[in-house]
């Protein structure tokens, strides 16, 4: 199946993400989707055909005319249009079972990445290397990684349409999926289970890159933050430690090790902030620090009412956290 | 035909001469099913306007990406209230109102079996609706989605009272719905005219009858879940909070065990409308009547087995998922049977494109689409991509609006002449039709693509991804077309009421009994009835040269006519069994493994056994009391009745002492999972015993002041059934809660 052509035909390349599978798991679902669409279209055409025939193929009602032959039914036809759908749904059941096995294989005893849903951000912990990050999950190309999904609070749902099925994160009940990407790129993921005020802005990114690049990323993520050099940045770190930022955020290499909010050790290496509500630019970072509630109302980080000077110092420090 | 009919004349038309003096009372205190039906529908209409405005605000917020028209929390309560309102305050009341109006007429009956219960049911709707909307004044409307998933709807994450008002109002509405369900069942069983056997029921009545079983089975499941949620929120219970040992997913099981039958509870009446309107305007009987009737039974049965197809993404495991895939794809088969039969009805007919027919054919086609996308959701791997996206939103709106609202509009245009004595305007009707159809499809067809493009539902805004803004804008424009169509419908209703041409008894030349009386029918419905030998008595009457084949009387079941009061109580008991069933299952699930901390070992089994024996003995005493009534030994009857009350009272006192002792030792509802489940299960049982005692006292009071010489006192038997049921429940509860831990 020439996916590119099909995709282009279906509303332009890449827009319809479910029709743009980039992993074997998503492709298995996509293949079944095509079968189901064909079945739906055929049944639709048959019934619409019958209805059109009924509406257009016989004389209209006219006042005073004798009513037509009062046909009660036909047992044979009833059996036929019960048996055929029964066969079709049986086939759909069998295909479902098969596709479930391919798109959602059983998990290994221990996962590669633990993903924890929070109101309203995603925590990611790489079990093998020990990397801890937030909202941006890097994976090596062509390899299937096992994810374990938990929740720190309410139900969330992890959905990156091009790559995998969606799966809920349930507090107290870990779930598992496999994640793989065969084409390099940045894939947008969504929280798809309503989880409160900012459910709409609980995005995440899956960055799929060649093995060497991934390993470089992983190594870089493991490095602790170096002490800041510039005066503003040093003041920023001091503010970070004194103004209760450390109550929620961790930065490896400092005294901050709390896990309530996103780990900030390599914040400056990430493409977005606020779980996708804004691009990670110096200007947006300052807007966030000035008052996170103005950027993402309801977010769990309060407005600390920093002065402009404090914002500059903090931002200068955080921008060193590459 | 008099275009200048005044308001006075119309009002005069709506009220009998005696009532004109007391017109307020006539409508507010009515027990006439026709007036109650209209009250249901008017209530539904008011809430439709509210729910519709909520929808328009939602679509306005989504018209462009990153829109700032509404704050996120505002959007979130808007979609919560929109869903809750449309399902519980619009679809159900309007459909219950239509069934209420038409069912007795189609049966050839004078009224529903329990007219006062009927009045209770209708007034619970505005009561529940006002309760729900009172939340605005009490801290804010609920903002957790119409299905209020836990833990988000639990106190730590939704601390304001909105969710509590939501839960309580749904309890109130649920009680009203169950009362209506009981009434529908007992009416069909006991109020049919002579000759109207069950097999001769028109499809609208048959489907109302079958649907009523779903109502009495499904609503109690919701009620159980709601009380569990309220116990969590208000009393510190642990049902759905993981950190207390509870299960967030348990809420979903309970909710959807109600929720899926619920969508059939609103869909089956729509099917029923299509099954009446399409034949009449094809001038042929329904094709395959028995198959359509039988497929309804299959759908009712299967709809109770598919609930977890709403939970395919929660991680239940493939084996469980596959069971629900199987049941869900299976339910497509009887549904398809209906679609094919409606279509075949039109083939070879002489189609008459009146407004009701236009809406019903549109409903058929929209339902075809919605049903097919439903099958695509039943295929779990596809649901793994499409669930919680706009593809799902498109699917269920094809059912709720495309099937149900269109069928309602068709049915209202069809039966308005009967209810008011006047015809609606066909000219305005065609405008309504095109605005609704174009508007609906503009709004929702594009949402299939939007969902496949990745847009999740329940998001107050979205990023500026390619195509998303355009698709959302198209969708919003469509919503305003529908608003225009709805306004035209209301306009049509109002002016037709005052200026519509007189309808006569049977303007459509239809064939079921509601058309065999005046429009509107007199208070007692019929002055005379035609002979009933088939499903279309009026066809037979008008076409003696080619009547329908006689539908033979099919044995005892066909003519089954139980005692009204016993049937009512037994139906009520079935609904209560569902309620207790959920509480017992929850108890078993949560106590299956021994927990640390206070548990069943805190219970004094011996003391409880003693007052349990008293309760069981009271079943014996009430049986003796009924025997006394049958033997006309009224003194004995009263004595045994008093003994029953005393024994029941001992049970309540005993339970009260037990609770007191437990509270003294610190075992309270919120202590641990055992305590939560224990107090909930035994508490609701105790509540039922208490209500039973009240009923027994009323029965005793009536027995003491009345002359019962002729031996007819059905209330005693009715309360007797209820009392035995409460005892049977205690057999289960006592065994599971008190005895089983001893042998474990």
PDB file of C-alpha atoms in Angstrom, chain A residues 11 15-19 26 29 32-33 36-37 39-41 43-48 50-55 58-63 65-75 77-79 81-83 85-86 89-90 92-93 95-97 99-101 103-106 119 152-155 157 159-173 175 188 190-201 203 277 297-298 300, chain B residues 66 72-73 76 79 143-145 147 149-152 157 242 248-249 252 282-289 291 312-316 318 321-323 325-326 329-330 332-333 337 339-341 343-344 346-353 357 361 364-365 368-369 372-373 375-376 378-389 391 449 451-463 465-468 471 511 536 539 543 545-546 548-549:
ATOM      1  CA  UNK A  11      -6.511  15.407   2.958  1.00  0.00           C
ATOM      2  CA  UNK A  15      -2.438  15.925   8.419  1.00  0.00           C
ATOM      3  CA  UNK A  16      -4.497  12.849   9.176  1.00  0.00           C
ATOM      4  CA  UNK A  17      -2.098  11.408  11.691  1.00  0.00           C
ATOM      5  CA  UNK A  18      -3.930   8.113  12.118  1.00  0.00           C
ATOM      6  CA  UNK A  19      -3.398   7.514   8.406  1.00  0.00           C
ATOM      7  CA  UNK A  26       0.532   1.823  14.229  1.00  0.00           C
ATOM      8  CA  UNK A  29      -3.890  -0.673  13.239  1.00  0.00           C
ATOM      9  CA  UNK A  32      -7.181  -2.937   9.814  1.00  0.00           C
ATOM     10  CA  UNK A  33      -8.628   0.572   9.583  1.00  0.00           C
ATOM     11  CA  UNK A  36     -13.031  -1.559   8.232  1.00  0.00           C
ATOM     12  CA  UNK A  37     -13.454   1.550   6.096  1.00  0.00           C
ATOM     13  CA  UNK A  39     -16.641  -2.660   4.900  1.00  0.00           C
ATOM     14  CA  UNK A  40     -18.353   0.510   6.131  1.00  0.00           C
ATOM     15  CA  UNK A  41     -18.397   2.081   2.688  1.00  0.00           C
ATOM     16  CA  UNK A  43     -22.590  -1.416   3.667  1.00  0.00           C
ATOM     17  CA  UNK A  44     -23.326   2.297   3.421  1.00  0.00           C
ATOM     18  CA  UNK A  45     -23.616   2.078  -0.346  1.00  0.00           C
ATOM     19  CA  UNK A  46     -25.909  -0.952  -0.177  1.00  0.00           C
ATOM     20  CA  UNK A  47     -28.321   0.606   2.297  1.00  0.00           C
ATOM     21  CA  UNK A  48     -28.294   4.009   0.613  1.00  0.00           C
ATOM     22  CA  UNK A  50     -31.948   0.433  -1.247  1.00  0.00           C
ATOM     23  CA  UNK A  51     -33.274   3.669   0.235  1.00  0.00           C
ATOM     24  CA  UNK A  52     -32.739   5.634  -2.979  1.00  0.00           C
ATOM     25  CA  UNK A  53     -34.417   2.859  -4.937  1.00  0.00           C
ATOM     26  CA  UNK A  54     -37.346   3.009  -2.532  1.00  0.00           C
ATOM     27  CA  UNK A  55     -37.651   6.772  -2.647  1.00  0.00           C
ATOM     28  CA  UNK A  58     -41.801   3.982  -7.239  1.00  0.00           C
ATOM     29  CA  UNK A  59     -44.638   6.409  -7.815  1.00  0.00           C
ATOM     30  CA  UNK A  60     -45.125   9.082  -5.151  1.00  0.00           C
ATOM     31  CA  UNK A  61     -48.136   9.061  -2.918  1.00  0.00           C
ATOM     32  CA  UNK A  62     -51.146  10.858  -4.306  1.00  0.00           C
ATOM     33  CA  UNK A  63     -54.237  11.781  -2.365  1.00  0.00           C
ATOM     34  CA  UNK A  65     -55.100   6.703  -4.523  1.00  0.00           C
ATOM     35  CA  UNK A  66     -55.429   3.097  -3.461  1.00  0.00           C
ATOM     36  CA  UNK A  67     -52.633   1.991  -1.145  1.00  0.00           C
ATOM     37  CA  UNK A  68     -50.115  -0.405  -2.726  1.00  0.00           C
ATOM     38  CA  UNK A  69     -49.718  -4.102  -1.987  1.00  0.00           C
ATOM     39  CA  UNK A  70     -49.364  -4.556   1.784  1.00  0.00           C
ATOM     40  CA  UNK A  71     -46.275  -6.773   1.894  1.00  0.00           C
ATOM     41  CA  UNK A  72     -45.740  -8.232   5.372  1.00  0.00           C
ATOM     42  CA  UNK A  73     -42.185  -9.433   4.944  1.00  0.00           C
ATOM     43  CA  UNK A  74     -40.024 -12.221   3.632  1.00  0.00           C
ATOM     44  CA  UNK A  75     -38.425 -14.756   5.952  1.00  0.00           C
ATOM     45  CA  UNK A  77     -34.476 -12.217   3.071  1.00  0.00           C
ATOM     46  CA  UNK A  78     -34.477 -11.745   6.844  1.00  0.00           C
ATOM     47  CA  UNK A  79     -32.218 -14.746   7.236  1.00  0.00           C
ATOM     48  CA  UNK A  81     -29.515 -10.028   5.988  1.00  0.00           C
ATOM     49  CA  UNK A  82     -28.922 -11.488   9.401  1.00  0.00           C
ATOM     50  CA  UNK A  83     -26.425 -14.099   8.257  1.00  0.00           C
ATOM     51  CA  UNK A  85     -23.730  -9.177   8.772  1.00  0.00           C
ATOM     52  CA  UNK A  86     -23.084 -11.984  11.261  1.00  0.00           C
ATOM     53  CA  UNK A  89     -18.786  -9.094  12.273  1.00  0.00           C
ATOM     54  CA  UNK A  90     -17.233 -12.489  12.932  1.00  0.00           C
ATOM     55  CA  UNK A  92     -14.051  -8.225  12.208  1.00  0.00           C
ATOM     56  CA  UNK A  93     -13.700 -10.012  15.530  1.00  0.00           C
ATOM     57  CA  UNK A  95      -9.133  -9.457  12.591  1.00  0.00           C
ATOM     58  CA  UNK A  96      -9.400  -7.489  15.832  1.00  0.00           C
ATOM     59  CA  UNK A  97      -7.792 -10.295  17.788  1.00  0.00           C
ATOM     60  CA  UNK A  99      -4.318  -6.832  15.138  1.00  0.00           C
ATOM     61  CA  UNK A 100      -4.390  -6.547  18.899  1.00  0.00           C
ATOM     62  CA  UNK A 101      -1.600  -9.072  19.093  1.00  0.00           C
ATOM     63  CA  UNK A 103      -0.078  -3.672  17.690  1.00  0.00           C
ATOM     64  CA  UNK A 104       0.001  -4.326  21.412  1.00  0.00           C
ATOM     65  CA  UNK A 105       2.350  -7.212  22.266  1.00  0.00           C
ATOM     66  CA  UNK A 106       2.719  -8.268  25.893  1.00  0.00           C
ATOM     67  CA  UNK A 119      -1.825  17.360  36.024  1.00  0.00           C
ATOM     68  CA  UNK A 152       0.462  10.662  39.942  1.00  0.00           C
ATOM     69  CA  UNK A 153      -3.050  11.956  40.322  1.00  0.00           C
ATOM     70  CA  UNK A 154      -6.064  11.463  38.011  1.00  0.00           C
ATOM     71  CA  UNK A 155      -6.649   9.546  34.808  1.00  0.00           C
ATOM     72  CA  UNK A 157      -4.199   9.142  28.414  1.00  0.00           C
ATOM     73  CA  UNK A 159      -1.638   9.230  22.641  1.00  0.00           C
ATOM     74  CA  UNK A 160       0.827   9.715  19.812  1.00  0.00           C
ATOM     75  CA  UNK A 161      -1.252   8.747  16.774  1.00  0.00           C
ATOM     76  CA  UNK A 162       1.514   8.105  14.252  1.00  0.00           C
ATOM     77  CA  UNK A 163       3.293   5.688  16.517  1.00  0.00           C
ATOM     78  CA  UNK A 164       0.984   3.712  18.783  1.00  0.00           C
ATOM     79  CA  UNK A 165      -2.388   3.013  20.309  1.00  0.00           C
ATOM     80  CA  UNK A 166      -3.537   5.291  23.099  1.00  0.00           C
ATOM     81  CA  UNK A 167      -3.454   4.012  26.655  1.00  0.00           C
ATOM     82  CA  UNK A 168      -4.775   5.407  29.910  1.00  0.00           C
ATOM     83  CA  UNK A 169      -2.579   6.183  32.888  1.00  0.00           C
ATOM     84  CA  UNK A 170      -4.435   4.936  35.921  1.00  0.00           C
ATOM     85  CA  UNK A 171      -3.311   5.732  39.460  1.00  0.00           C
ATOM     86  CA  UNK A 172      -2.654   2.468  41.235  1.00  0.00           C
ATOM     87  CA  UNK A 173      -2.750   0.350  38.077  1.00  0.00           C
ATOM     88  CA  UNK A 175      -0.271   0.034  32.048  1.00  0.00           C
ATOM     89  CA  UNK A 188       3.306  15.328  18.741  1.00  0.00           C
ATOM     90  CA  UNK A 190      -1.619  14.400  23.379  1.00  0.00           C
ATOM     91  CA  UNK A 191      -3.304  13.660  26.648  1.00  0.00           C
ATOM     92  CA  UNK A 192      -6.663  12.369  25.526  1.00  0.00           C
ATOM     93  CA  UNK A 193      -8.466  11.682  28.806  1.00  0.00           C
ATOM     94  CA  UNK A 194     -10.049  14.753  30.357  1.00  0.00           C
ATOM     95  CA  UNK A 195      -7.963  15.498  33.421  1.00  0.00           C
ATOM     96  CA  UNK A 196      -8.967  18.948  34.569  1.00  0.00           C
ATOM     97  CA  UNK A 197      -8.407  22.591  33.752  1.00  0.00           C
ATOM     98  CA  UNK A 198      -5.443  22.320  31.408  1.00  0.00           C
ATOM     99  CA  UNK A 199      -6.135  18.971  29.796  1.00  0.00           C
ATOM    100  CA  UNK A 200      -5.897  20.744  26.435  1.00  0.00           C
ATOM    101  CA  UNK A 201      -2.279  21.683  27.074  1.00  0.00           C
ATOM    102  CA  UNK A 203       1.132  17.662  25.065  1.00  0.00           C
ATOM    103  CA  UNK A 277       1.574  25.545  25.389  1.00  0.00           C
ATOM    104  CA  UNK A 297      -4.135  29.430  33.959  1.00  0.00           C
ATOM    105  CA  UNK A 298      -4.689  26.812  36.625  1.00  0.00           C
ATOM    106  CA  UNK A 300       0.058  24.018  39.678  1.00  0.00           C
TER     107      UNK A 300
ATOM    108  CA  UNK B  66      -5.819  29.345  20.621  1.00  0.00           C
ATOM    109  CA  UNK B  72     -10.588  26.753  30.410  1.00  0.00           C
ATOM    110  CA  UNK B  73     -12.699  26.072  33.492  1.00  0.00           C
ATOM    111  CA  UNK B  76     -14.968  22.500  30.993  1.00  0.00           C
ATOM    112  CA  UNK B  79     -19.269  20.595  28.009  1.00  0.00           C
ATOM    113  CA  UNK B 143     -16.555  20.433  35.340  1.00  0.00           C
ATOM    114  CA  UNK B 144     -15.710  16.765  35.164  1.00  0.00           C
ATOM    115  CA  UNK B 145     -17.409  15.626  31.980  1.00  0.00           C
ATOM    116  CA  UNK B 147     -19.461  10.798  33.029  1.00  0.00           C
ATOM    117  CA  UNK B 149     -14.528   9.795  35.861  1.00  0.00           C
ATOM    118  CA  UNK B 150     -12.787   9.239  39.151  1.00  0.00           C
ATOM    119  CA  UNK B 151     -10.371  10.270  40.611  1.00  0.00           C
ATOM    120  CA  UNK B 152     -10.952  13.631  38.909  1.00  0.00           C
ATOM    121  CA  UNK B 157      -9.464  17.069  42.616  1.00  0.00           C
ATOM    122  CA  UNK B 242      -6.524   4.454  44.823  1.00  0.00           C
ATOM    123  CA  UNK B 248     -10.593   4.430  39.901  1.00  0.00           C
ATOM    124  CA  UNK B 249     -11.566   2.001  37.162  1.00  0.00           C
ATOM    125  CA  UNK B 252     -15.981   3.343  34.937  1.00  0.00           C
ATOM    126  CA  UNK B 282     -44.850   4.531   2.691  1.00  0.00           C
ATOM    127  CA  UNK B 283     -48.465   3.362   2.809  1.00  0.00           C
ATOM    128  CA  UNK B 284     -47.352  -0.178   3.703  1.00  0.00           C
ATOM    129  CA  UNK B 285     -46.967  -2.060   6.961  1.00  0.00           C
ATOM    130  CA  UNK B 286     -43.495  -2.399   8.446  1.00  0.00           C
ATOM    131  CA  UNK B 287     -41.529  -5.072   6.598  1.00  0.00           C
ATOM    132  CA  UNK B 288     -40.779  -8.007   8.921  1.00  0.00           C
ATOM    133  CA  UNK B 289     -42.674  -6.862  12.020  1.00  0.00           C
ATOM    134  CA  UNK B 291     -38.072  -9.556  13.131  1.00  0.00           C
ATOM    135  CA  UNK B 312     -10.773  -0.348  25.720  1.00  0.00           C
ATOM    136  CA  UNK B 313      -7.958   2.077  26.486  1.00  0.00           C
ATOM    137  CA  UNK B 314      -7.888   1.615  30.254  1.00  0.00           C
ATOM    138  CA  UNK B 315      -5.753  -1.517  30.084  1.00  0.00           C
ATOM    139  CA  UNK B 316      -8.168  -4.303  30.980  1.00  0.00           C
ATOM    140  CA  UNK B 318      -6.750  -8.393  25.627  1.00  0.00           C
ATOM    141  CA  UNK B 321     -11.194  -6.498  25.611  1.00  0.00           C
ATOM    142  CA  UNK B 322     -11.991  -9.278  23.156  1.00  0.00           C
ATOM    143  CA  UNK B 323     -15.105 -10.349  25.040  1.00  0.00           C
ATOM    144  CA  UNK B 325     -15.358  -6.647  21.050  1.00  0.00           C
ATOM    145  CA  UNK B 326     -17.420  -9.755  20.392  1.00  0.00           C
ATOM    146  CA  UNK B 329     -19.863  -6.219  17.047  1.00  0.00           C
ATOM    147  CA  UNK B 330     -22.672  -8.712  17.626  1.00  0.00           C
ATOM    148  CA  UNK B 332     -24.623  -4.567  15.114  1.00  0.00           C
ATOM    149  CA  UNK B 333     -26.529  -7.511  13.691  1.00  0.00           C
ATOM    150  CA  UNK B 337     -31.898  -5.985  10.805  1.00  0.00           C
ATOM    151  CA  UNK B 339     -32.250  -0.706   9.229  1.00  0.00           C
ATOM    152  CA  UNK B 340     -32.861  -3.206   6.472  1.00  0.00           C
ATOM    153  CA  UNK B 341     -36.482  -3.671   7.475  1.00  0.00           C
ATOM    154  CA  UNK B 343     -35.617   0.389   4.113  1.00  0.00           C
ATOM    155  CA  UNK B 344     -37.561  -2.573   2.743  1.00  0.00           C
ATOM    156  CA  UNK B 346     -40.286   1.893   1.786  1.00  0.00           C
ATOM    157  CA  UNK B 347     -39.546  -0.299  -1.246  1.00  0.00           C
ATOM    158  CA  UNK B 348     -42.726  -0.776  -3.268  1.00  0.00           C
ATOM    159  CA  UNK B 349     -44.544   1.857  -1.256  1.00  0.00           C
ATOM    160  CA  UNK B 350     -46.062   5.177  -2.195  1.00  0.00           C
ATOM    161  CA  UNK B 351     -43.774   7.521  -0.301  1.00  0.00           C
ATOM    162  CA  UNK B 352     -45.295  10.719   1.008  1.00  0.00           C
ATOM    163  CA  UNK B 353     -42.666  13.363   1.795  1.00  0.00           C
ATOM    164  CA  UNK B 357     -41.202  11.366   6.919  1.00  0.00           C
ATOM    165  CA  UNK B 361     -35.659   9.059   6.582  1.00  0.00           C
ATOM    166  CA  UNK B 364     -32.362   6.389   9.238  1.00  0.00           C
ATOM    167  CA  UNK B 365     -29.459   7.548   7.078  1.00  0.00           C
ATOM    168  CA  UNK B 368     -26.590   4.243   9.315  1.00  0.00           C
ATOM    169  CA  UNK B 369     -23.472   6.387   9.490  1.00  0.00           C
ATOM    170  CA  UNK B 372     -21.196   2.050  11.145  1.00  0.00           C
ATOM    171  CA  UNK B 373     -18.736   4.283  12.978  1.00  0.00           C
ATOM    172  CA  UNK B 375     -18.871  -0.754  14.653  1.00  0.00           C
ATOM    173  CA  UNK B 376     -15.495   0.795  13.908  1.00  0.00           C
ATOM    174  CA  UNK B 378     -16.185  -1.923  18.524  1.00  0.00           C
ATOM    175  CA  UNK B 379     -13.059  -3.062  16.687  1.00  0.00           C
ATOM    176  CA  UNK B 380     -10.817  -2.393  19.665  1.00  0.00           C
ATOM    177  CA  UNK B 381      -7.550  -1.648  17.825  1.00  0.00           C
ATOM    178  CA  UNK B 382      -9.316   1.107  15.889  1.00  0.00           C
ATOM    179  CA  UNK B 383     -10.836   2.410  19.087  1.00  0.00           C
ATOM    180  CA  UNK B 384      -7.305   2.568  20.444  1.00  0.00           C
ATOM    181  CA  UNK B 385      -6.736   5.366  17.946  1.00  0.00           C
ATOM    182  CA  UNK B 386     -10.151   6.993  17.696  1.00  0.00           C
ATOM    183  CA  UNK B 387     -11.499   6.938  21.225  1.00  0.00           C
ATOM    184  CA  UNK B 388     -11.506  10.278  23.042  1.00  0.00           C
ATOM    185  CA  UNK B 389     -10.913  12.061  19.747  1.00  0.00           C
ATOM    186  CA  UNK B 391     -14.024  10.879  15.629  1.00  0.00           C
ATOM    187  CA  UNK B 449     -11.491  13.748   9.905  1.00  0.00           C
ATOM    188  CA  UNK B 451     -10.411  13.139  15.114  1.00  0.00           C
ATOM    189  CA  UNK B 452      -8.280  11.111  12.752  1.00  0.00           C
ATOM    190  CA  UNK B 453      -6.044  14.162  12.449  1.00  0.00           C
ATOM    191  CA  UNK B 454      -5.373  13.827  16.159  1.00  0.00           C
ATOM    192  CA  UNK B 455      -7.627  16.335  17.910  1.00  0.00           C
ATOM    193  CA  UNK B 456      -8.635  15.031  21.319  1.00  0.00           C
ATOM    194  CA  UNK B 457     -12.065  15.768  22.764  1.00  0.00           C
ATOM    195  CA  UNK B 458     -12.812  17.981  25.757  1.00  0.00           C
ATOM    196  CA  UNK B 459     -10.044  20.420  24.942  1.00  0.00           C
ATOM    197  CA  UNK B 460     -10.867  24.072  25.453  1.00  0.00           C
ATOM    198  CA  UNK B 461      -8.575  25.018  22.620  1.00  0.00           C
ATOM    199  CA  UNK B 462      -6.060  23.515  20.217  1.00  0.00           C
ATOM    200  CA  UNK B 463      -2.773  24.429  18.492  1.00  0.00           C
ATOM    201  CA  UNK B 465      -1.967  22.578  13.258  1.00  0.00           C
ATOM    202  CA  UNK B 466      -2.637  22.320   9.507  1.00  0.00           C
ATOM    203  CA  UNK B 467      -6.321  21.899   8.796  1.00  0.00           C
ATOM    204  CA  UNK B 468      -7.468  22.014  12.395  1.00  0.00           C
ATOM    205  CA  UNK B 471     -12.230  22.002  10.128  1.00  0.00           C
ATOM    206  CA  UNK B 511     -53.579   2.608  11.459  1.00  0.00           C
ATOM    207  CA  UNK B 536     -53.360  -2.290  12.449  1.00  0.00           C
ATOM    208  CA  UNK B 539     -56.361  -0.492   8.422  1.00  0.00           C
ATOM    209  CA  UNK B 543     -59.976  -1.961   4.198  1.00  0.00           C
ATOM    210  CA  UNK B 545     -61.560  -6.157   1.376  1.00  0.00           C
ATOM    211  CA  UNK B 546     -57.936  -6.787   2.301  1.00  0.00           C
ATOM    212  CA  UNK B 548     -54.155  -7.658   7.688  1.00  0.00           C
ATOM    213  CA  UNK B 549     -53.862 -11.365   8.468  1.00  0.00           C
TER     214      UNK B 549
END
